[in-house]
Amino acid sequence: MNFWTRINTRWSAKDLDSWSSISKSLYVLFPVVIYFLAGEVVQIVLLTIVNNYFAASTAESQMWAQNSSYTIWAMIYGLGIVVSLALIFKAAKSEIIFAFSGEEIEGGKKSLFLPLLGCSVISVAFAIGLNYLFFFIGANELSKTFGEVQKAQYGVDFTVGVILFGILSPVVEEVMFRGMLYNRLKRMFSMYLAMGISSLLFGVFHGDIVQGVYGFLMGLLIVFCYERFKSFWIPVAMHIVANVCVFVLNYTVWK
């Protein structure tokens, strides 16, 4: 069995017990690395192509590109995470399907309407609360990178921003961090340790201290609800509604 097939196969906890620590680490972290690097490579290549294209274009086109630079970047970022998702989707799909077969809960199938509604409300309240907390403590001053990221995110066209940051990005991130990463970690460690590690990596993935803390805390909330209600629809819904609400509320402030 080649390395790629080994990484993309869902191995049981019993199988993983016989693996070395290095093999286990690669099994967990290699898809994360592929996910991150693939997106970065796609963005670098496409940004280089776009910059060269507009550098050789008319003055009017260059002016349009300058005025739409954040939106162009956002669309390229979106393409990057789609490519990343395609590379890890096979492994993630097997994890999600095997972990929780959908809405099957002990005692038979139950409606997910109330859990989805309740978890979504909690997620929105928690996300908005964290954002206001960061605002009051002056997060922009604590992290220059955070301010630059916020400026880029809220400098995009509104519709593009809602689709990209409110829908596409949350779905891809949930497939990666809760769907695959958490479920793999849970077969190697205790449930709570797996929650902590997956949330920590989710925070680190966001790239700076402020977003890292936000991602870690939101990740803990989301993965707890995922485990509690045993349906992948829960974390997806929580992440989407939180991102959409925060984006819409902050958009006018940054504009």
PDB file of C-alpha atoms in Angstrom, residues 79-250:
ATOM      1  CA  LEU A  79     -10.330  28.872  -5.536  1.00  0.00           C
ATOM      2  CA  GLY A  80      -7.396  27.914  -3.343  1.00  0.00           C
ATOM      3  CA  ILE A  81      -9.508  26.394  -0.591  1.00  0.00           C
ATOM      4  CA  VAL A  82     -11.651  24.548  -3.155  1.00  0.00           C
ATOM      5  CA  VAL A  83      -8.493  22.890  -4.501  1.00  0.00           C
ATOM      6  CA  SER A  84      -7.438  22.122  -0.930  1.00  0.00           C
ATOM      7  CA  LEU A  85     -10.823  20.553  -0.232  1.00  0.00           C
ATOM      8  CA  ALA A  86     -10.595  18.403  -3.365  1.00  0.00           C
ATOM      9  CA  LEU A  87      -7.265  16.961  -2.209  1.00  0.00           C
ATOM     10  CA  ILE A  88      -8.457  15.929   1.259  1.00  0.00           C
ATOM     11  CA  PHE A  89     -12.115  15.238   0.466  1.00  0.00           C
ATOM     12  CA  LYS A  90     -11.806  11.464   0.003  1.00  0.00           C
ATOM     13  CA  ALA A  91     -10.212  11.015   3.415  1.00  0.00           C
ATOM     14  CA  ALA A  92     -12.606  13.446   5.089  1.00  0.00           C
ATOM     15  CA  LYS A  93     -15.687  11.893   3.531  1.00  0.00           C
ATOM     16  CA  SER A  94     -14.907   8.450   4.906  1.00  0.00           C
ATOM     17  CA  GLU A  95     -14.351   9.909   8.371  1.00  0.00           C
ATOM     18  CA  ILE A  96     -17.599  11.898   8.384  1.00  0.00           C
ATOM     19  CA  ILE A  97     -19.757   9.076   7.044  1.00  0.00           C
ATOM     20  CA  PHE A  98     -18.341   6.491   9.435  1.00  0.00           C
ATOM     21  CA  ALA A  99     -18.316   8.705  12.528  1.00  0.00           C
ATOM     22  CA  PHE A 100     -21.936   9.786  12.436  1.00  0.00           C
ATOM     23  CA  SER A 101     -24.346   8.412   9.874  1.00  0.00           C
ATOM     24  CA  GLY A 102     -26.349  11.637   9.848  1.00  0.00           C
ATOM     25  CA  GLU A 103     -29.200  12.206  12.243  1.00  0.00           C
ATOM     26  CA  GLU A 104     -29.057   8.775  13.879  1.00  0.00           C
ATOM     27  CA  ILE A 105     -29.178   9.280  17.625  1.00  0.00           C
ATOM     28  CA  GLU A 106     -29.653   6.735  20.356  1.00  0.00           C
ATOM     29  CA  GLY A 107     -33.294   5.720  20.408  1.00  0.00           C
ATOM     30  CA  GLY A 108     -33.794   6.094  16.660  1.00  0.00           C
ATOM     31  CA  LYS A 109     -33.915   9.005  14.272  1.00  0.00           C
ATOM     32  CA  LYS A 110     -34.784  12.315  15.841  1.00  0.00           C
ATOM     33  CA  SER A 111     -35.388  15.713  14.337  1.00  0.00           C
ATOM     34  CA  LEU A 112     -32.348  17.962  14.282  1.00  0.00           C
ATOM     35  CA  PHE A 113     -34.398  21.148  13.971  1.00  0.00           C
ATOM     36  CA  LEU A 114     -34.183  22.196  17.630  1.00  0.00           C
ATOM     37  CA  PRO A 115     -30.491  21.229  18.069  1.00  0.00           C
ATOM     38  CA  LEU A 116     -29.617  23.095  14.867  1.00  0.00           C
ATOM     39  CA  LEU A 117     -31.573  26.142  15.966  1.00  0.00           C
ATOM     40  CA  GLY A 118     -30.250  26.142  19.503  1.00  0.00           C
ATOM     41  CA  CYS A 119     -26.612  25.546  18.554  1.00  0.00           C
ATOM     42  CA  SER A 120     -26.808  28.186  15.830  1.00  0.00           C
ATOM     43  CA  VAL A 121     -28.152  30.796  18.266  1.00  0.00           C
ATOM     44  CA  ILE A 122     -25.430  29.960  20.782  1.00  0.00           C
ATOM     45  CA  SER A 123     -22.782  30.109  18.049  1.00  0.00           C
ATOM     46  CA  VAL A 124     -23.914  33.535  16.841  1.00  0.00           C
ATOM     47  CA  ALA A 125     -24.074  34.945  20.371  1.00  0.00           C
ATOM     48  CA  PHE A 126     -20.630  33.548  21.205  1.00  0.00           C
ATOM     49  CA  ALA A 127     -19.060  34.836  17.978  1.00  0.00           C
ATOM     50  CA  ILE A 128     -20.528  38.319  18.345  1.00  0.00           C
ATOM     51  CA  GLY A 129     -19.507  38.417  22.001  1.00  0.00           C
ATOM     52  CA  LEU A 130     -15.907  37.525  21.145  1.00  0.00           C
ATOM     53  CA  ASN A 131     -15.806  40.134  18.400  1.00  0.00           C
ATOM     54  CA  TYR A 132     -17.042  42.855  20.748  1.00  0.00           C
ATOM     55  CA  LEU A 133     -14.528  41.737  23.362  1.00  0.00           C
ATOM     56  CA  PHE A 134     -11.690  42.009  20.857  1.00  0.00           C
ATOM     57  CA  PHE A 135     -12.961  45.445  19.850  1.00  0.00           C
ATOM     58  CA  PHE A 136     -13.009  46.737  23.430  1.00  0.00           C
ATOM     59  CA  ILE A 137      -9.535  45.432  24.264  1.00  0.00           C
ATOM     60  CA  GLY A 138      -8.118  46.973  21.072  1.00  0.00           C
ATOM     61  CA  ALA A 139      -7.244  43.788  19.188  1.00  0.00           C
ATOM     62  CA  ASN A 140      -6.107  45.824  16.165  1.00  0.00           C
ATOM     63  CA  GLU A 141      -3.373  47.329  18.310  1.00  0.00           C
ATOM     64  CA  LEU A 142      -2.395  43.974  19.778  1.00  0.00           C
ATOM     65  CA  SER A 143      -1.943  42.372  16.368  1.00  0.00           C
ATOM     66  CA  LYS A 144      -1.039  44.248  13.215  1.00  0.00           C
ATOM     67  CA  THR A 145      -1.771  41.122  11.183  1.00  0.00           C
ATOM     68  CA  PHE A 146      -5.296  40.950  12.597  1.00  0.00           C
ATOM     69  CA  GLY A 147      -6.008  44.510  11.440  1.00  0.00           C
ATOM     70  CA  GLU A 148      -4.690  43.754   7.955  1.00  0.00           C
ATOM     71  CA  VAL A 149      -6.793  40.608   7.677  1.00  0.00           C
ATOM     72  CA  GLN A 150      -9.901  42.467   8.816  1.00  0.00           C
ATOM     73  CA  LYS A 151      -9.260  45.215   6.285  1.00  0.00           C
ATOM     74  CA  ALA A 152      -8.883  42.661   3.488  1.00  0.00           C
ATOM     75  CA  GLN A 153     -11.979  40.663   4.470  1.00  0.00           C
ATOM     76  CA  TYR A 154     -14.255  43.677   4.743  1.00  0.00           C
ATOM     77  CA  GLY A 155     -12.794  45.337   1.680  1.00  0.00           C
ATOM     78  CA  VAL A 156     -14.369  42.782  -0.642  1.00  0.00           C
ATOM     79  CA  ASP A 157     -17.634  43.089  -2.508  1.00  0.00           C
ATOM     80  CA  PHE A 158     -20.450  42.319  -0.053  1.00  0.00           C
ATOM     81  CA  THR A 159     -21.957  39.403  -1.996  1.00  0.00           C
ATOM     82  CA  VAL A 160     -18.544  37.846  -2.625  1.00  0.00           C
ATOM     83  CA  GLY A 161     -17.724  38.207   1.072  1.00  0.00           C
ATOM     84  CA  VAL A 162     -20.922  36.531   2.259  1.00  0.00           C
ATOM     85  CA  ILE A 163     -20.487  33.613  -0.151  1.00  0.00           C
ATOM     86  CA  LEU A 164     -16.779  33.158   0.505  1.00  0.00           C
ATOM     87  CA  PHE A 165     -16.346  33.937   4.206  1.00  0.00           C
ATOM     88  CA  GLY A 166     -19.895  33.120   5.264  1.00  0.00           C
ATOM     89  CA  ILE A 167     -20.539  29.873   3.399  1.00  0.00           C
ATOM     90  CA  LEU A 168     -17.671  28.375   1.393  1.00  0.00           C
ATOM     91  CA  SER A 169     -14.888  28.846   3.919  1.00  0.00           C
ATOM     92  CA  PRO A 170     -16.901  27.492   6.895  1.00  0.00           C
ATOM     93  CA  VAL A 171     -17.935  24.362   4.976  1.00  0.00           C
ATOM     94  CA  VAL A 172     -14.374  23.623   3.863  1.00  0.00           C
ATOM     95  CA  GLU A 173     -12.952  24.266   7.334  1.00  0.00           C
ATOM     96  CA  GLU A 174     -15.532  22.020   8.991  1.00  0.00           C
ATOM     97  CA  VAL A 175     -14.752  19.189   6.579  1.00  0.00           C
ATOM     98  CA  MET A 176     -11.074  19.575   7.430  1.00  0.00           C
ATOM     99  CA  PHE A 177     -10.991  20.282  11.154  1.00  0.00           C
ATOM    100  CA  ARG A 178     -14.089  18.638  12.613  1.00  0.00           C
ATOM    101  CA  GLY A 179     -14.943  16.150   9.899  1.00  0.00           C
ATOM    102  CA  MET A 180     -11.507  14.632   9.408  1.00  0.00           C
ATOM    103  CA  LEU A 181      -9.019  15.921  11.976  1.00  0.00           C
ATOM    104  CA  TYR A 182     -11.178  15.569  15.088  1.00  0.00           C
ATOM    105  CA  ASN A 183     -12.505  12.151  14.133  1.00  0.00           C
ATOM    106  CA  ARG A 184      -8.976  10.845  13.538  1.00  0.00           C
ATOM    107  CA  LEU A 185      -7.673  12.297  16.783  1.00  0.00           C
ATOM    108  CA  LYS A 186     -10.571  10.768  18.716  1.00  0.00           C
ATOM    109  CA  ARG A 187      -9.420   7.265  17.724  1.00  0.00           C
ATOM    110  CA  MET A 188      -5.971   7.972  19.169  1.00  0.00           C
ATOM    111  CA  PHE A 189      -6.746   9.995  22.290  1.00  0.00           C
ATOM    112  CA  SER A 190      -9.585  10.673  24.699  1.00  0.00           C
ATOM    113  CA  MET A 191     -12.550  12.638  23.386  1.00  0.00           C
ATOM    114  CA  TYR A 192     -11.686  15.775  25.353  1.00  0.00           C
ATOM    115  CA  LEU A 193      -8.037  15.735  24.351  1.00  0.00           C
ATOM    116  CA  ALA A 194      -9.088  15.314  20.709  1.00  0.00           C
ATOM    117  CA  MET A 195     -11.402  18.313  21.128  1.00  0.00           C
ATOM    118  CA  GLY A 196      -8.566  20.389  22.521  1.00  0.00           C
ATOM    119  CA  ILE A 197      -5.966  19.429  19.912  1.00  0.00           C
ATOM    120  CA  SER A 198      -8.307  19.882  16.938  1.00  0.00           C
ATOM    121  CA  SER A 199      -9.445  23.276  18.253  1.00  0.00           C
ATOM    122  CA  LEU A 200      -5.852  24.342  18.901  1.00  0.00           C
ATOM    123  CA  LEU A 201      -4.833  23.443  15.346  1.00  0.00           C
ATOM    124  CA  PHE A 202      -7.917  25.270  14.068  1.00  0.00           C
ATOM    125  CA  GLY A 203      -6.774  28.373  15.953  1.00  0.00           C
ATOM    126  CA  VAL A 204      -3.178  28.086  14.741  1.00  0.00           C
ATOM    127  CA  PHE A 205      -4.441  27.756  11.164  1.00  0.00           C
ATOM    128  CA  HIS A 206      -5.906  31.273  11.381  1.00  0.00           C
ATOM    129  CA  GLY A 207      -2.416  32.732  11.471  1.00  0.00           C
ATOM    130  CA  ASP A 208      -2.253  35.393  14.218  1.00  0.00           C
ATOM    131  CA  ILE A 209      -2.774  35.597  17.965  1.00  0.00           C
ATOM    132  CA  VAL A 210      -6.175  37.313  17.927  1.00  0.00           C
ATOM    133  CA  GLN A 211      -7.756  35.138  15.264  1.00  0.00           C
ATOM    134  CA  GLY A 212      -6.012  32.150  16.812  1.00  0.00           C
ATOM    135  CA  VAL A 213      -7.703  32.710  20.178  1.00  0.00           C
ATOM    136  CA  TYR A 214     -11.034  33.293  18.424  1.00  0.00           C
ATOM    137  CA  GLY A 215     -10.629  30.140  16.330  1.00  0.00           C
ATOM    138  CA  PHE A 216      -9.614  28.042  19.335  1.00  0.00           C
ATOM    139  CA  LEU A 217     -12.601  29.116  21.448  1.00  0.00           C
ATOM    140  CA  MET A 218     -15.089  28.813  18.591  1.00  0.00           C
ATOM    141  CA  GLY A 219     -13.564  25.464  17.694  1.00  0.00           C
ATOM    142  CA  LEU A 220     -14.151  24.154  21.221  1.00  0.00           C
ATOM    143  CA  LEU A 221     -17.787  25.237  21.133  1.00  0.00           C
ATOM    144  CA  ILE A 222     -18.405  23.768  17.693  1.00  0.00           C
ATOM    145  CA  VAL A 223     -16.716  20.424  18.324  1.00  0.00           C
ATOM    146  CA  PHE A 224     -18.536  20.030  21.651  1.00  0.00           C
ATOM    147  CA  CYS A 225     -21.896  20.461  19.891  1.00  0.00           C
ATOM    148  CA  TYR A 226     -20.752  18.130  17.105  1.00  0.00           C
ATOM    149  CA  GLU A 227     -20.037  15.404  19.625  1.00  0.00           C
ATOM    150  CA  ARG A 228     -23.160  16.112  21.651  1.00  0.00           C
ATOM    151  CA  PHE A 229     -25.643  15.819  18.768  1.00  0.00           C
ATOM    152  CA  LYS A 230     -23.723  13.394  16.551  1.00  0.00           C
ATOM    153  CA  SER A 231     -24.462  15.080  13.223  1.00  0.00           C
ATOM    154  CA  PHE A 232     -22.054  16.864  10.898  1.00  0.00           C
ATOM    155  CA  TRP A 233     -24.851  19.313  10.021  1.00  0.00           C
ATOM    156  CA  ILE A 234     -24.452  20.859  13.479  1.00  0.00           C
ATOM    157  CA  PRO A 235     -20.885  22.237  13.120  1.00  0.00           C
ATOM    158  CA  VAL A 236     -21.518  23.270   9.519  1.00  0.00           C
ATOM    159  CA  ALA A 237     -24.627  25.247  10.488  1.00  0.00           C
ATOM    160  CA  MET A 238     -22.947  26.801  13.541  1.00  0.00           C
ATOM    161  CA  HIS A 239     -19.928  27.942  11.559  1.00  0.00           C
ATOM    162  CA  ILE A 240     -21.966  29.355   8.681  1.00  0.00           C
ATOM    163  CA  VAL A 241     -24.448  31.362  10.749  1.00  0.00           C
ATOM    164  CA  ALA A 242     -21.690  32.732  12.997  1.00  0.00           C
ATOM    165  CA  ASN A 243     -19.546  33.844  10.050  1.00  0.00           C
ATOM    166  CA  VAL A 244     -22.447  35.335   8.106  1.00  0.00           C
ATOM    167  CA  CYS A 245     -23.738  37.301  11.081  1.00  0.00           C
ATOM    168  CA  VAL A 246     -20.306  38.607  12.073  1.00  0.00           C
ATOM    169  CA  PHE A 247     -19.474  39.538   8.484  1.00  0.00           C
ATOM    170  CA  VAL A 248     -22.750  41.410   7.955  1.00  0.00           C
ATOM    171  CA  LEU A 249     -22.485  43.256  11.294  1.00  0.00           C
ATOM    172  CA  ASN A 250     -18.870  44.294  10.777  1.00  0.00           C
TER     173      ASN A 250
END
